[in-house]
Coordinates of C-alpha atoms in Angstrom, one line a residue:
M21 CA 0.0 0.0 0.0
R22 CA 1.0 3.6 -0.3
L23 CA 3.1 5.1 2.5
L24 CA 0.7 7.9 3.3
P25 CA -2.7 9.0 2.2
P26 CA -2.3 11.1 -1.0
I27 CA -2.5 14.9 -0.9
S28 CA -5.4 14.5 -3.3
P29 CA -6.7 11.4 -5.0
V30 CA -4.2 10.1 -7.6
H31 CA -5.6 10.8 -11.1
S32 CA -4.3 10.5 -14.6
A33 CA -3.1 13.7 -16.2
V34 CA -6.1 13.2 -18.5
P35 CA -9.6 13.5 -17.1
I36 CA -11.8 10.5 -17.6
L37 CA -13.9 11.6 -20.5
T38 CA -16.9 9.5 -19.5
T39 CA -18.0 7.7 -16.4
P40 CA -18.4 3.9 -16.5
A41 CA -22.2 4.3 -16.3
I42 CA -22.2 6.6 -19.3
A43 CA -19.9 4.3 -21.2
K44 CA -22.2 1.3 -20.5
A45 CA -25.2 3.3 -21.7
R46 CA -23.5 4.3 -24.9
A47 CA -22.4 0.7 -25.4
T48 CA -26.0 -0.3 -25.6
T49 CA -26.7 2.4 -28.1
Y50 CA -24.0 1.6 -30.5
R51 CA -23.6 -1.6 -32.3
N52 CA -21.6 -4.3 -30.5
T53 CA -19.6 -5.2 -33.5
V54 CA -17.1 -3.2 -35.4
S55 CA -18.5 -1.7 -38.5
Q56 CA -17.1 -2.7 -41.9
E57 CA -15.9 0.9 -42.4
C58 CA -13.9 0.7 -39.1
I59 CA -12.4 -2.7 -40.2
E60 CA -11.4 -1.3 -43.6
T61 CA -9.9 1.8 -41.9
S62 CA -7.9 -0.3 -39.5
Q63 CA -6.6 -2.7 -42.1
S64 CA -5.6 0.1 -44.4
A65 CA -3.8 1.9 -41.6
K66 CA -1.9 -1.3 -40.7
A67 CA -0.9 -1.9 -44.3
Q68 CA 0.4 1.6 -45.1
P69 CA 3.1 3.6 -43.3
Y70 CA 2.1 6.9 -41.6
P71 CA -1.5 5.9 -41.0
T72 CA -4.3 8.4 -40.4
L73 CA -7.5 7.5 -38.6
T74 CA -10.8 9.3 -38.5
Q75 CA -12.3 7.1 -35.8
T76 CA -11.4 4.3 -33.3
P77 CA -11.1 0.9 -34.9
L78 CA -13.0 -0.7 -32.0
S79 CA -16.7 -0.7 -31.3
K80 CA -17.9 1.0 -28.2
A81 CA -18.5 -2.3 -26.4
Q82 CA -14.9 -3.4 -27.2
S83 CA -13.5 -0.1 -26.1
A84 CA -15.4 -0.4 -22.8
A85 CA -14.1 -3.9 -22.3
L86 CA -10.5 -2.7 -23.1
A87 CA -10.9 0.2 -20.6
S88 CA -12.1 -2.2 -17.9
E89 CA -9.0 -4.4 -18.3
L90 CA -6.5 -1.5 -18.4
N91 CA -8.2 0.2 -15.5
A92 CA -7.9 -3.0 -13.4
L93 CA -4.2 -3.2 -14.3
Y94 CA -3.7 0.4 -13.3
N95 CA -5.5 0.1 -10.0
E96 CA -3.5 -3.0 -9.2
V97 CA -0.2 -1.3 -9.6
M98 CA -1.2 2.0 -7.9
D99 CA -2.6 0.2 -4.9
S100 CA 0.8 -1.6 -4.5
L101 CA 2.9 1.5 -4.4
G102 CA 4.9 1.8 -1.2
A103 CA 8.3 2.1 0.5
D104 CA 10.3 0.5 -2.4
D105 CA 8.9 3.0 -4.9
A106 CA 9.7 5.9 -2.6
R107 CA 13.2 4.7 -2.0
Y108 CA 13.7 4.3 -5.7
I109 CA 12.9 8.0 -6.6
E110 CA 14.9 9.2 -3.6
R111 CA 17.9 7.2 -4.8
V112 CA 17.5 8.7 -8.3
Y113 CA 17.5 12.2 -6.8
K114 CA 20.7 11.5 -4.9
L115 CA 22.3 10.0 -8.0
V116 CA 21.5 13.1 -10.0
A117 CA 22.8 15.4 -7.3
G118 CA 25.9 13.3 -6.6
S119 CA 26.9 12.9 -10.3
E120 CA 26.4 16.6 -10.9
I121 CA 28.7 17.5 -8.0
A122 CA 31.4 15.0 -9.1
A123 CA 31.1 16.1 -12.8
R124 CA 31.5 19.8 -12.0
S125 CA 34.4 19.1 -9.7
L126 CA 36.1 17.1 -12.4
L127 CA 35.6 19.9 -15.0
A128 CA 36.9 22.5 -12.6
V129 CA 40.2 20.6 -11.8
A130 CA 40.7 19.0 -15.2
W131 CA 42.9 21.8 -16.6
R132 CA 45.0 21.8 -13.4
L133 CA 46.3 18.3 -14.2
P134 CA 49.9 18.1 -15.2
K135 CA 49.7 16.5 -18.7
K136 CA 47.5 17.3 -21.7
R137 CA 46.1 13.7 -22.0
Y138 CA 45.1 13.9 -18.3
K139 CA 43.5 17.3 -18.9
L140 CA 41.5 15.9 -21.9
G141 CA 40.6 12.7 -20.0
G142 CA 39.4 14.7 -17.0
W143 CA 37.4 17.0 -19.2
L144 CA 35.8 14.1 -21.1
L145 CA 35.0 12.2 -17.9
G146 CA 33.5 15.3 -16.3
T147 CA 31.5 16.2 -19.4
T148 CA 30.2 12.6 -19.8
L149 CA 29.2 12.5 -16.1
L150 CA 27.5 15.8 -16.3
S151 CA 25.6 14.7 -19.5
F152 CA 24.5 11.6 -17.6
S153 CA 23.3 13.8 -14.6
K154 CA 21.4 16.2 -16.9
I155 CA 19.8 13.3 -18.8
I156 CA 18.6 11.6 -15.7
N157 CA 17.5 14.9 -14.2
N158 CA 15.4 15.6 -17.3
M159 CA 14.1 12.1 -18.1
E160 CA 13.7 9.8 -15.1
L161 CA 13.5 12.5 -12.4
G162 CA 12.0 15.7 -13.7
H163 CA 9.6 14.4 -16.4
N164 CA 8.2 11.7 -14.1
V165 CA 8.0 13.7 -10.9
M166 CA 6.3 16.6 -12.7
H167 CA 3.7 14.1 -14.1
G168 CA 2.6 13.6 -10.5
Q169 CA 4.0 10.0 -10.4
Y170 CA 5.2 10.5 -6.8
D171 CA 2.7 12.9 -5.4
W172 CA 1.3 10.1 -3.2
M173 CA 4.5 10.3 -1.2
Q174 CA 3.8 13.8 0.1
H175 CA 7.5 14.5 -0.3
P176 CA 8.5 18.2 0.3
H177 CA 10.0 18.7 -3.2
L178 CA 9.6 15.5 -5.2
N179 CA 6.1 16.4 -6.2
S180 CA 4.5 17.9 -9.3
Q181 CA 3.7 21.2 -7.7
K182 CA 7.2 22.1 -6.5
F183 CA 9.8 20.3 -8.5
D184 CA 11.5 22.0 -11.3
W185 CA 14.1 20.5 -13.6
D186 CA 17.5 21.6 -15.0
I187 CA 16.4 23.0 -18.3
V188 CA 15.3 26.5 -19.5
C189 CA 11.6 25.6 -19.5
P190 CA 9.6 26.4 -16.3
A191 CA 7.7 23.4 -15.0
P192 CA 4.2 25.1 -15.2
L193 CA 4.6 25.9 -18.9
W194 CA 5.7 22.4 -19.8
Q195 CA 2.9 20.9 -17.7
H196 CA 0.3 22.9 -19.7
S197 CA 1.6 22.0 -23.1
H198 CA 2.7 18.5 -22.3
N199 CA 0.7 17.0 -19.4
Y200 CA -2.5 18.6 -20.4
L201 CA -2.6 19.3 -24.2
H202 CA -0.3 16.6 -25.5
H203 CA -1.6 13.8 -23.3
T204 CA -5.2 14.7 -23.7
F205 CA -5.3 15.3 -27.4
T206 CA -2.5 12.9 -28.4
N207 CA -1.8 12.9 -32.1
I208 CA -4.9 14.8 -33.1
V209 CA -3.8 17.3 -35.8
G210 CA -4.6 20.8 -34.7
R211 CA -5.2 19.9 -31.1
D212 CA -1.9 18.2 -30.2
H213 CA 0.8 20.8 -30.8
D214 CA 3.6 18.2 -30.3
V215 CA 2.7 16.9 -33.8
G216 CA 5.7 18.5 -35.5
Y217 CA 6.2 21.1 -32.8
H218 CA 4.8 23.8 -35.2
L219 CA 8.1 23.3 -37.1
I220 CA 8.3 20.0 -38.9
R221 CA 5.7 18.3 -41.2
V222 CA 5.1 14.7 -40.0
T223 CA 1.7 13.8 -41.6
D224 CA -0.1 14.5 -44.9
E225 CA -2.9 16.1 -42.7
Q226 CA -0.5 19.1 -42.5
P227 CA -0.6 21.1 -45.7
W228 CA 2.7 21.1 -47.6
T229 CA 4.6 24.4 -48.1
P230 CA 8.0 25.0 -49.8
E231 CA 9.5 25.6 -46.3
D232 CA 8.9 21.9 -45.6
R233 CA 11.8 21.0 -48.0
S234 CA 14.1 22.1 -45.2
N235 CA 12.6 19.6 -42.7
P236 CA 15.8 17.7 -42.2
L237 CA 17.8 20.9 -41.5
K238 CA 15.0 22.2 -39.1
T239 CA 15.0 18.8 -37.4
M240 CA 18.8 19.0 -36.8
V241 CA 18.3 22.5 -35.3
L242 CA 15.4 21.3 -33.2
A243 CA 17.4 18.4 -31.9
L244 CA 20.4 20.5 -30.9
G245 CA 18.3 23.1 -29.1
F246 CA 15.5 20.8 -27.9
E247 CA 15.2 22.4 -24.5
W248 CA 14.8 25.8 -26.1
A249 CA 12.0 24.5 -28.3
V250 CA 10.3 23.0 -25.3
A251 CA 10.7 26.3 -23.4
F252 CA 9.0 28.5 -26.1
H253 CA 6.5 25.8 -27.2
D254 CA 3.8 26.8 -24.6
I255 CA 4.2 30.5 -25.4
Q256 CA 3.6 29.7 -29.1
I257 CA 0.5 27.7 -28.2
S258 CA -0.8 30.2 -25.7
V259 CA -0.7 33.2 -28.1
D260 CA -3.4 31.4 -30.1
E261 CA -5.1 29.7 -27.2
Y262 CA -5.8 33.1 -25.5
A263 CA -6.4 35.0 -28.7
D264 CA -10.0 35.9 -27.6
A265 CA -9.4 36.1 -23.9
T266 CA -10.0 39.6 -22.3
D267 CA -7.0 39.0 -20.0
K268 CA -4.7 37.7 -22.8
H269 CA -2.0 40.2 -22.0
D270 CA -1.9 39.5 -18.3
L271 CA -1.9 35.7 -18.9
L272 CA 0.9 35.8 -21.4
Q273 CA 2.9 38.3 -19.4
Q274 CA 2.8 35.9 -16.4
K275 CA 4.0 33.1 -18.6
T276 CA 6.7 35.0 -20.5
R277 CA 8.2 36.5 -17.4
A278 CA 8.4 33.1 -15.8
L279 CA 10.1 31.8 -18.9
W280 CA 12.7 34.6 -19.1
A281 CA 13.4 34.4 -15.4
K282 CA 14.1 30.6 -15.7
I283 CA 16.2 31.2 -18.8
S284 CA 18.2 33.8 -16.9
R285 CA 18.8 31.4 -14.0
Q286 CA 19.9 28.5 -16.3
V287 CA 22.1 30.6 -18.5
G288 CA 23.5 32.4 -15.6
K289 CA 24.3 29.2 -13.7
D290 CA 25.9 27.2 -16.6
Y291 CA 27.6 29.9 -18.6
I292 CA 28.4 32.7 -16.2
A293 CA 28.4 31.9 -12.5
L294 CA 30.0 28.4 -12.5
P295 CA 32.7 29.2 -15.1
A296 CA 33.4 32.5 -13.3
T297 CA 33.7 30.8 -9.9
A298 CA 36.0 28.1 -11.4
G299 CA 38.1 30.8 -13.0
V300 CA 38.5 32.8 -9.8
L301 CA 39.4 29.8 -7.7
L302 CA 41.5 27.8 -10.2
G303 CA 42.4 29.9 -13.1
R304 CA 41.4 30.6 -16.7
G305 CA 41.8 27.1 -17.9
S306 CA 39.3 25.8 -15.3
A307 CA 36.8 28.5 -16.4
I308 CA 37.1 27.4 -20.0
S309 CA 36.8 23.7 -19.0
T310 CA 33.7 24.3 -17.0
L311 CA 32.1 26.5 -19.7
T312 CA 32.7 24.1 -22.6
G313 CA 31.7 21.1 -20.4
N314 CA 28.4 22.7 -19.5
F315 CA 27.7 23.6 -23.1
T316 CA 28.6 20.1 -24.4
A317 CA 26.5 18.4 -21.7
N318 CA 23.5 20.5 -22.5
I319 CA 23.8 19.6 -26.2
A320 CA 24.2 15.9 -25.4
R321 CA 21.1 16.0 -23.2
N322 CA 19.1 17.8 -25.9
L323 CA 20.1 15.3 -28.6
W324 CA 19.2 12.3 -26.4
T325 CA 15.9 13.7 -25.2
W326 CA 14.9 14.7 -28.8
A327 CA 15.8 11.2 -30.1
I328 CA 13.8 9.4 -27.4
I329 CA 10.8 11.6 -27.7
F330 CA 10.6 11.4 -31.5
C331 CA 11.1 7.6 -31.5
G332 CA 8.2 7.4 -29.1
H333 CA 5.8 9.4 -31.4
F334 CA 6.9 9.5 -35.0
T335 CA 7.8 6.0 -36.2
D336 CA 6.1 4.9 -39.5
Q337 CA 3.2 3.2 -37.6
A338 CA 2.5 6.0 -35.1
H339 CA -1.1 6.7 -36.0
I340 CA -2.4 10.3 -36.5
Y341 CA -6.0 11.3 -35.9
T342 CA -7.9 13.9 -37.9
H343 CA -10.2 15.1 -35.1
L344 CA -11.5 14.4 -31.6
D345 CA -14.5 12.1 -31.5
D346 CA -17.3 13.9 -29.7
Q347 CA -18.4 10.4 -28.4
E348 CA -14.9 9.4 -27.3
S349 CA -15.0 7.2 -24.2
K350 CA -12.1 6.4 -21.9
G351 CA -11.6 3.2 -23.8
D352 CA -11.5 5.1 -27.1
W353 CA -8.9 7.4 -25.5
Y354 CA -6.8 4.4 -24.5
V355 CA -6.9 3.1 -28.1
R356 CA -5.7 6.5 -29.4
Q357 CA -2.9 6.5 -26.9
I358 CA -1.8 3.0 -27.8
L359 CA -1.9 3.5 -31.6
G360 CA -0.2 6.9 -31.4
S361 CA 2.8 5.7 -29.4
S362 CA 5.9 3.6 -30.0
N363 CA 8.1 1.6 -27.6
I364 CA 11.8 1.1 -27.8
K365 CA 13.4 -2.2 -26.8
G366 CA 16.6 -2.2 -24.7
H367 CA 18.3 -3.3 -21.6
K368 CA 17.6 -2.0 -18.1
L369 CA 20.2 0.8 -18.2
F370 CA 18.9 2.0 -21.6
H371 CA 15.3 2.2 -20.1
F372 CA 16.7 4.1 -17.1
L373 CA 18.5 6.6 -19.4
T374 CA 15.2 7.2 -21.3
G375 CA 13.3 7.9 -18.1
N376 CA 11.4 4.7 -19.0
L377 CA 9.9 6.6 -21.9
S378 CA 11.2 3.7 -24.0
H379 CA 7.8 2.3 -22.7
Q380 CA 6.0 5.1 -24.4
I381 CA 2.8 3.1 -24.8
E382 CA 2.6 2.4 -21.1
H383 CA 3.4 6.0 -20.3
H384 CA 0.7 7.3 -22.5
I385 CA -2.0 5.2 -21.0
F386 CA -0.8 5.5 -17.4
Q387 CA 0.9 8.9 -17.1
D388 CA 0.9 9.2 -13.3
M389 CA 2.1 5.6 -12.7
P390 CA 5.7 5.6 -11.5
A391 CA 7.6 5.0 -14.7
H392 CA 10.0 2.4 -13.3
R393 CA 6.9 0.1 -13.1
Y394 CA 6.3 0.2 -16.8
A395 CA 8.6 -2.7 -17.7
S396 CA 6.8 -5.0 -15.3
I397 CA 3.4 -4.4 -16.9
A398 CA 4.5 -4.1 -20.5
P399 CA 3.8 -7.8 -21.2
Q400 CA 0.3 -7.5 -19.9
V401 CA -0.4 -4.4 -21.9
E402 CA 1.0 -6.1 -25.0
A403 CA -1.2 -9.1 -24.4
I404 CA -4.3 -6.9 -24.0
C405 CA -3.4 -5.1 -27.3
Q406 CA -3.1 -8.5 -29.1
K407 CA -6.5 -9.6 -27.6
Y408 CA -8.2 -6.6 -29.2
E409 CA -6.0 -6.7 -32.4
L410 CA -4.4 -3.4 -31.7
S411 CA -0.9 -2.7 -32.9
Y412 CA 1.7 -2.7 -30.2
N413 CA 4.5 -0.8 -31.9
T414 CA 7.9 -1.7 -30.6
G415 CA 11.4 -2.2 -31.9
N416 CA 15.1 -1.6 -31.1
F417 CA 16.4 2.0 -31.1
G418 CA 18.1 1.7 -34.4
R419 CA 15.0 0.6 -36.2
Q420 CA 12.7 3.2 -34.5
F421 CA 15.2 6.0 -35.1
T422 CA 15.6 5.1 -38.8
Q423 CA 11.9 5.2 -39.2
V424 CA 11.7 8.6 -37.6
L425 CA 14.3 10.0 -40.0
K426 CA 12.6 8.4 -43.0
R427 CA 9.2 9.9 -41.9
I428 CA 10.7 13.4 -41.6
Y429 CA 12.3 13.2 -45.1
H430 CA 9.1 11.7 -46.6
F431 CA 7.0 14.6 -45.5
S432 CA 9.5 17.2 -46.6
Q433 CA 8.8 16.4 -50.2
P434 CA 5.4 16.9 -51.8
N435 CA 3.6 14.4 -54.0
A436 CA 1.9 15.7 -57.2
D437 CA -1.4 16.3 -55.4
E438 CA 0.2 18.2 -52.6
Q439 CA 2.2 20.4 -55.0
Q440 CA -0.9 21.2 -56.9
A441 CA -2.9 22.0 -53.8
Y442 CA -0.2 24.4 -52.6
E443 CA -0.1 26.1 -56.0
Q444 CA -3.9 26.4 -56.1
T445 CA -4.0 27.9 -52.6
L446 CA -1.3 30.4 -53.6
A447 CA -3.3 31.3 -56.7
N448 CA -6.5 31.8 -54.7
E449 CA -4.7 34.0 -52.2
N450 CA -3.2 36.2 -55.0
K451 CA -6.7 36.6 -56.5
R452 CA -8.1 37.9 -53.2
L453 CA -5.3 40.5 -52.8
E454 CA -5.6 43.9 -54.4
P455 CA -2.6 44.9 -56.6
T456 CA -1.5 47.4 -53.9
Q457 CA -1.5 44.6 -51.3
K458 CA 0.5 42.4 -53.5
Q459 CA 3.1 45.1 -54.0
Q460 CA 3.2 45.9 -50.3
R461 CA 3.8 42.2 -49.5
I462 CA 6.6 42.1 -51.9
S463 CA 8.2 45.4 -51.1
E464 CA 8.2 45.2 -47.3
P465 CA 10.2 42.1 -46.3
V466 CA 11.3 41.7 -42.7
T467 CA 14.7 43.3 -42.3
G468 CA 17.2 44.0 -39.6
L469 CA 17.6 42.1 -36.4
K470 CA 14.0 40.9 -36.4
R471 CA 14.5 38.5 -39.3
H472 CA 17.1 36.6 -37.2
I473 CA 14.8 36.2 -34.2
P474 CA 12.0 33.6 -34.4
Q475 CA 8.5 35.1 -34.1
V476 CA 7.7 33.3 -30.9
V477 CA 10.8 34.8 -29.2
R478 CA 9.8 38.3 -30.3
Q479 CA 6.3 37.7 -29.0
S480 CA 7.6 36.4 -25.6
L481 CA 9.9 39.5 -25.3
Y482 CA 7.0 41.8 -26.1
Y483 CA 4.6 40.3 -23.5
A484 CA 7.4 40.0 -20.9
F485 CA 8.4 43.7 -21.0
A486 CA 5.3 45.5 -22.3
R487 CA 3.3 47.5 -19.8
A488 CA 0.7 45.6 -17.9
N489 CA -3.0 45.5 -19.0
K490 CA -2.0 46.8 -22.5
A491 CA -4.6 45.8 -25.1

């Protein structure tokens, strides 16, 4: 049993869309067998890469039965949480703190060693250890704690309300864009903003534009600066989400000021305070060693996090949905999570380094279950999927990563219909514009410093420093 009564009842990050009674009532209303259209849709999706669905492939009765089995599995695990689970996350926390201290100490003293090979070896060891610490902080500790997986412990700081991780994105902004929007509307085009991160085309449901030809290059930039993309992601979403809100300015000002405050702390720590301290105490070489080690570790963490996240969401059999079904039950939601996610096979250390997001399917159906439990329930989840003839997408890292790269390249190039649709859209737009408007659009390109700053960054700066209550 749990160590202590929870602060509040443990709930999934996603609200139950229908109660069991409502689901049962609906099950009697709908046919108890899968319609031929659903069967054809499901079979077509399985046969082709990059499948798109307009509805769940299960009947309401089957979805309800699936939900009952998964709910039972969830309750069994959550009721068994106890001292071992608490000790596990506390050990992870100590491992992150200890490895960071050791890594920063190595980086500071590396350039004080007598020989060049010792200096290089010390720097490499310190940077590797710091990369490890930042990866675990981000994946197994931060991501999972901020999902509320350990709120039942009533720990003073290992809880979703107080914990904040070692990246530039503040926890509340990430929890809105990720915990709520992504996990509620998973893989629904236009509702789940993680589908391409407003930057990369990953489905034919996203209209093609010439800018998509640079998808591979944009992906490389996204991977290198993934923490920055995550940081500004919620601002980009909120500008549209609050478009009609009367208090839009105040809401965005609160978010953007929190963002820039966190950026200042992170940049100040890694690139100013720690290198300066090492330089004052141990000399210029130690300052450079600390600065370059911090920069390299952040890049390594970004690349690893990006790779794991994309392998969990954008393999060739990760299903995309066109819209949210108004009649979606909890069982239908489970189906959407399963079909829209991909697992990665690996050894125990590999799963630990991924924050157990290598079990992305289990994570998407049970977000607030401690992630280190996913491996133990994965066989049961897979068996349930097989029972209902749902794809349980899994493969080794090389296979899944290759599929992600192929998908990104595939959607960077238009087929004949997509090229024609773009040209038609462009022609229609030109017809609507007056000649003076066309000339103005051509003659007034964005110039100066603004063209080098992404629009979302400009927007965040505006809201952060503009006067309050400005319309």
